[in-house]
Amino acid sequence: MSAPKNPRQSTDASRPQVRPKAEGWEQPVDAEGRPKLQFAQSKQAKQPPQHLADLTMEERVAKAQEMGLPGFRAKQLSVHYFRHYTADPEQMTDLPAETREQLVSEFLPPLLTEVRRLTTDDGATIKFLWRLFDGAMVESVLMRYKNRITLCVSSQCGCGMNCPFCATGQNGLTRNMSAAEIVDQIVQANRAIAAGELDAPTAAEVAEEADHAGLGEETAFADETASEADGYSEISAVKQGQAGASSDGSTSATGPQRVSNIVFMGMGEPLANYKRVMNAVHRMVGPAPEGLGMSARGITISTVGLVPAIRKLADENLPITFALSLHAPDDELRDDMIPVNSRWKADEAIDAARYYYETTGRRVSIEYALIKDMNDHLWRAELLAEKLNARGRGWVHVNPIPLNPTPGSIWTSSEPEVMQAFVNRLEELGVPTTLRDTRGKEIDGACGQLAAAED
Ligand code: SAH
């Protein structure tokens, strides 16, 4: 295939154009020979047993009453789970001994069993591998930064979006995760933090974060989200009196004591599991003990670009942070990098992101994994800026991410000076841009490396 025909190509026409292709695995195709997309789980897929975190408080109370128990038992159990992160009947001494086991088995069936844990960044990053009730495996990655703790959660077992550069999609979609399976990743992470198992980042890591942030204009910290970048999350947590980033004393020198930020950037396409993901989000933001009392601004939903679902999310009226995995501004390349581009083109996805901003007032993020000689050409930075600026100013922030590399593959991270030039060009054209830090590379815990194989 020839290089994309774009007038801007002239600015760096000498650079080669590497084309996307699956390496080391066969990308499944549909009847027309296009990369296969799975928007729904198979009819045979089973969901785990119902759990307290699948239900609103009202529904929990009704369920306790159906069991012939007073409704307030549901509330007591909720306190154990959402405030003390426990599902152990032994610790529930406020519940009558004779109904404790029954309550726990009805409301708190075990959902995630820890199989393995890998630690890196001197203990400030932990990757958890979980086994679910049916043997499916998923991962979450917990990262402590100076002033926040971020958990990268999975929303599906596998993924049906079939992006050739992402490890998660290589085995297709097994099934959707339930709301409670999504939430339990946070509760278990909070339990580990409370037990002192997540260390503080070293001075060097903090300095490196600050360094990355220096590339962007307004960013205090260098990883994922505009909400973190604009500093809203902590303010809103205080205002709402929620136990978000600061109300538990978390911005003190010791840092937060529980997960303050969620990124839906683990395994799965969250908007392909819309109902359960939204139910999980309601548990995250619901005040304790209905939920975890987190700030919606600290929650980032990232999508390949399921346009109708993006618009629906915008209309939810929740100040969640939204991120679009664009990775290429031109359809010629994006068609091959992101198979769902066959349904919704780059411009439609950007329009939907703009709609998200208009509807919620929340600045959106564009994710852009920088891949050597594939999508890192300056003309693409220019085309991206042009497309974003055509839709207004101040509504969007670009987060380039160095691709998590497999050396020698066509999927290799751009050279540092190429990344810098890409970032600079966007900045010069008035687009706020922050090169994102990729925690957890050494343990395959970084974006696109989550494949959940048990060795
Ligand atoms: N399905 C969602 C969320 C999961 S992936 C989405 O696509 O947005 C989270 C981010 O990691 C996405 O932007 C994804 O494109 C990116 N990613 C996938 N593989 C990667 C890799 N090898 N290196 C860097 N980022 C990668």
Coordinates of C-alpha atoms in Angstrom, one line a residue, residues 33-270:
G33 CA -12.2 -10.4 5.0
R34 CA -12.4 -7.5 7.4
P35 CA -11.0 -7.8 11.0
K36 CA -13.8 -9.3 13.0
L37 CA -15.6 -7.2 15.6
Q38 CA -17.5 -8.6 18.5
F39 CA -19.9 -6.2 20.0
A40 CA -21.7 -8.7 22.3
Q41 CA -20.8 -11.7 24.3
S42 CA -21.9 -15.1 23.1
K43 CA -25.4 -16.3 24.1
Q44 CA -23.8 -19.1 26.1
A45 CA -21.7 -16.8 28.3
K46 CA -22.8 -16.9 31.9
Q47 CA -22.6 -14.1 34.4
P48 CA -21.3 -14.5 38.0
P49 CA -23.7 -14.8 40.9
Q50 CA -25.4 -11.5 41.9
H51 CA -23.4 -9.5 44.5
L52 CA -24.3 -6.6 46.7
A53 CA -22.3 -4.3 44.4
D54 CA -24.6 -5.1 41.5
L55 CA -27.5 -3.6 43.5
T56 CA -28.6 -0.2 44.6
M57 CA -29.2 0.2 48.4
E58 CA -32.9 0.0 47.8
E59 CA -32.5 -3.3 45.9
R60 CA -30.3 -4.7 48.7
V61 CA -32.8 -3.8 51.3
A62 CA -35.6 -5.5 49.3
K63 CA -33.4 -8.6 48.9
A64 CA -32.8 -8.8 52.6
Q65 CA -36.5 -8.5 53.3
E66 CA -37.2 -11.2 50.7
M67 CA -34.8 -13.4 52.8
G68 CA -37.0 -12.7 55.8
L69 CA -34.4 -10.4 57.4
P70 CA -34.7 -6.8 58.4
G71 CA -33.7 -4.4 55.7
F72 CA -31.0 -2.7 57.8
R73 CA -28.9 -5.9 57.5
A74 CA -28.2 -4.9 53.9
K75 CA -26.9 -1.6 55.1
Q76 CA -24.6 -3.2 57.7
L77 CA -23.2 -5.6 55.1
S78 CA -22.7 -2.6 52.8
V79 CA -20.6 -0.9 55.5
H80 CA -18.4 -3.9 55.8
Y81 CA -17.9 -4.1 52.1
F82 CA -17.7 -0.5 51.0
R83 CA -16.1 1.0 54.1
H84 CA -14.0 -1.8 55.5
Y85 CA -13.4 -3.7 52.3
T86 CA -14.3 -7.0 54.0
A87 CA -16.4 -9.9 52.9
D88 CA -15.2 -12.1 55.9
P89 CA -18.1 -13.2 58.1
E90 CA -15.8 -13.5 61.1
Q91 CA -15.2 -9.8 61.1
M92 CA -18.9 -8.9 61.0
T93 CA -19.6 -9.1 64.7
D94 CA -22.5 -6.7 64.5
L95 CA -24.5 -9.3 62.6
P96 CA -26.2 -12.1 64.4
A97 CA -24.1 -15.2 64.2
E98 CA -26.9 -17.4 62.9
T99 CA -27.6 -15.3 59.8
R100 CA -24.0 -14.1 59.0
E101 CA -23.1 -17.0 56.7
Q102 CA -26.4 -16.8 54.9
L103 CA -26.1 -13.0 54.4
V104 CA -22.5 -13.3 53.2
S105 CA -23.2 -16.1 50.8
E106 CA -26.3 -14.3 49.3
F107 CA -24.7 -10.8 49.1
L108 CA -21.0 -11.3 49.0
P109 CA -20.1 -14.3 46.9
P110 CA -16.4 -14.4 46.1
L111 CA -15.9 -12.9 42.6
L112 CA -12.2 -12.2 42.1
T113 CA -9.6 -14.7 43.4
E114 CA -6.1 -13.4 43.4
V115 CA -3.9 -15.7 41.3
R116 CA -0.7 -13.6 41.1
R117 CA 0.6 -10.2 41.9
L118 CA 3.6 -8.5 40.3
T119 CA 5.2 -5.5 41.8
T120 CA 7.4 -2.9 40.1
D121 CA 8.4 0.8 40.4
D122 CA 9.8 -0.1 43.9
G123 CA 6.5 -1.2 45.1
A124 CA 4.5 1.8 43.8
T125 CA 2.9 -0.3 41.0
I126 CA 1.1 -3.6 41.5
K127 CA -0.4 -5.7 38.8
F128 CA -3.1 -8.1 40.0
L129 CA -4.1 -11.2 38.1
W130 CA -7.6 -12.4 39.0
R131 CA -9.5 -15.6 38.3
L132 CA -13.3 -15.1 38.0
F133 CA -16.0 -17.6 39.0
D134 CA -15.9 -19.4 35.6
G135 CA -12.1 -19.5 35.3
A136 CA -11.8 -16.4 33.1
M137 CA -8.8 -14.2 34.0
V138 CA -8.5 -10.5 34.1
E139 CA -6.0 -8.0 35.4
S140 CA -5.9 -4.7 37.1
V141 CA -3.0 -2.3 37.7
L142 CA -2.7 -0.2 40.9
M143 CA -0.4 2.8 40.8
R144 CA 0.5 5.2 43.6
Y145 CA 1.6 8.7 42.5
K146 CA 2.5 11.6 44.7
N147 CA -1.0 12.8 45.3
R148 CA -3.3 10.1 44.0
I149 CA -3.7 6.4 43.6
T150 CA -5.0 5.2 40.3
L151 CA -6.4 1.8 39.5
C152 CA -6.6 0.7 35.9
V153 CA -9.6 -1.6 35.8
S154 CA -10.8 -4.3 33.3
S155 CA -14.4 -4.2 32.1
Q156 CA -14.5 -7.4 29.9
C157 CA -12.8 -10.8 29.8
G158 CA -10.8 -10.3 26.6
C159 CA -12.0 -7.8 24.1
G160 CA -13.9 -7.9 20.8
M161 CA -12.3 -4.8 19.2
N162 CA -9.4 -6.7 17.6
C163 CA -6.9 -3.9 17.5
P164 CA -3.7 -5.4 16.1
F165 CA -1.3 -3.7 18.5
C166 CA -3.1 -4.6 21.7
A167 CA -2.5 -7.8 23.6
T168 CA -6.0 -8.0 25.1
G169 CA -7.8 -8.4 21.8
Q170 CA -5.8 -11.3 20.5
N171 CA -8.1 -13.9 22.0
G172 CA -11.4 -12.1 21.3
L173 CA -14.1 -11.5 23.7
T174 CA -14.9 -14.1 26.3
R175 CA -17.6 -12.3 28.2
N176 CA -18.7 -9.0 29.8
M177 CA -17.7 -8.5 33.4
S178 CA -20.5 -7.8 35.9
A179 CA -20.8 -4.5 37.6
A180 CA -19.7 -6.1 40.9
E181 CA -16.7 -7.8 39.2
I182 CA -15.6 -4.3 38.0
V183 CA -16.2 -2.8 41.5
D184 CA -14.5 -5.6 43.4
Q185 CA -11.2 -4.8 41.6
I186 CA -11.3 -1.4 43.5
V187 CA -12.4 -2.9 46.8
Q188 CA -9.6 -5.5 46.7
A189 CA -7.1 -2.8 45.7
N190 CA -8.3 -0.7 48.7
R191 CA -7.9 -3.7 50.9
A192 CA -4.3 -4.1 49.8
I193 CA -3.6 -0.4 50.3
A194 CA -5.1 -0.5 53.8
A195 CA -2.8 -3.4 54.6
G196 CA 0.2 -1.3 53.6
E197 CA 1.0 -3.3 50.5
L198 CA 1.4 -0.4 48.1
D199 CA 4.5 1.6 48.6
A200 CA 5.1 5.3 47.9
P201 CA 6.8 6.3 44.6
T202 CA 10.5 7.1 45.0
A203 CA 11.8 10.6 44.6
A204 CA 13.1 9.6 41.2
E205 CA 9.6 8.5 40.0
V206 CA 8.0 11.6 41.3
A207 CA 10.6 13.7 39.5
E208 CA 10.0 11.8 36.3
E209 CA 6.3 12.4 36.5
A210 CA 7.0 16.1 37.0
D211 CA 9.3 15.9 34.0
H212 CA 6.7 14.5 31.7
A213 CA 4.2 17.0 32.9
G214 CA 6.5 19.8 31.9
L215 CA 5.8 18.8 28.3
G216 CA 2.2 19.8 28.7
E217 CA 0.9 23.2 29.6
E218 CA -1.3 22.8 32.5
T219 CA -0.7 19.4 33.8
A220 CA 0.3 18.8 37.3
F221 CA 0.9 15.1 36.8
A222 CA 1.8 13.2 33.8
D223 CA -0.4 10.3 33.4
E224 CA -3.8 9.8 32.1
T225 CA -6.5 12.3 32.4
A226 CA -7.6 15.8 31.8
S227 CA -9.5 15.7 35.1
E228 CA -6.3 15.1 36.9
A229 CA -4.6 17.7 34.7
D230 CA -7.1 20.4 35.5
G231 CA -7.1 19.7 39.2
Y232 CA -10.9 19.5 39.5
S233 CA -11.1 16.1 41.0
E234 CA -9.8 17.1 44.4
I235 CA -11.7 20.3 44.6
S236 CA -15.0 18.6 43.8
A237 CA -14.3 15.8 46.2
V238 CA -14.0 18.3 49.0
K239 CA -17.0 20.3 47.9
Q240 CA -19.2 17.3 47.8
G241 CA -18.0 16.0 51.1
Q242 CA -17.2 12.8 49.5
A243 CA -14.3 10.5 50.4
G244 CA -12.5 11.3 47.2
A245 CA -8.9 12.3 46.8
S246 CA -8.7 14.7 49.7
S247 CA -11.5 14.2 52.2
D248 CA -9.6 11.3 53.8
G249 CA -6.6 13.5 54.3
S250 CA -5.1 12.2 51.1
T251 CA -3.3 15.2 49.8
S252 CA -1.2 15.3 52.9
A253 CA 2.5 14.3 52.8
T254 CA 1.5 10.6 53.2
G255 CA -0.7 10.6 50.1
P256 CA -4.1 9.0 49.7
Q257 CA -5.0 5.9 51.5
R258 CA -7.3 4.4 49.0
V259 CA -7.9 4.4 45.3
S260 CA -8.7 8.0 44.2
N261 CA -8.8 7.6 40.4
I262 CA -10.1 5.0 38.1
V263 CA -9.1 4.5 34.5
F264 CA -11.1 2.1 32.3
M265 CA -7.9 1.2 30.4
G266 CA -7.5 -2.4 31.5
M267 CA -8.9 -5.3 29.5
G268 CA -12.0 -4.7 27.4
E269 CA -13.9 -2.1 25.6
P270 CA -16.0 -0.4 28.4

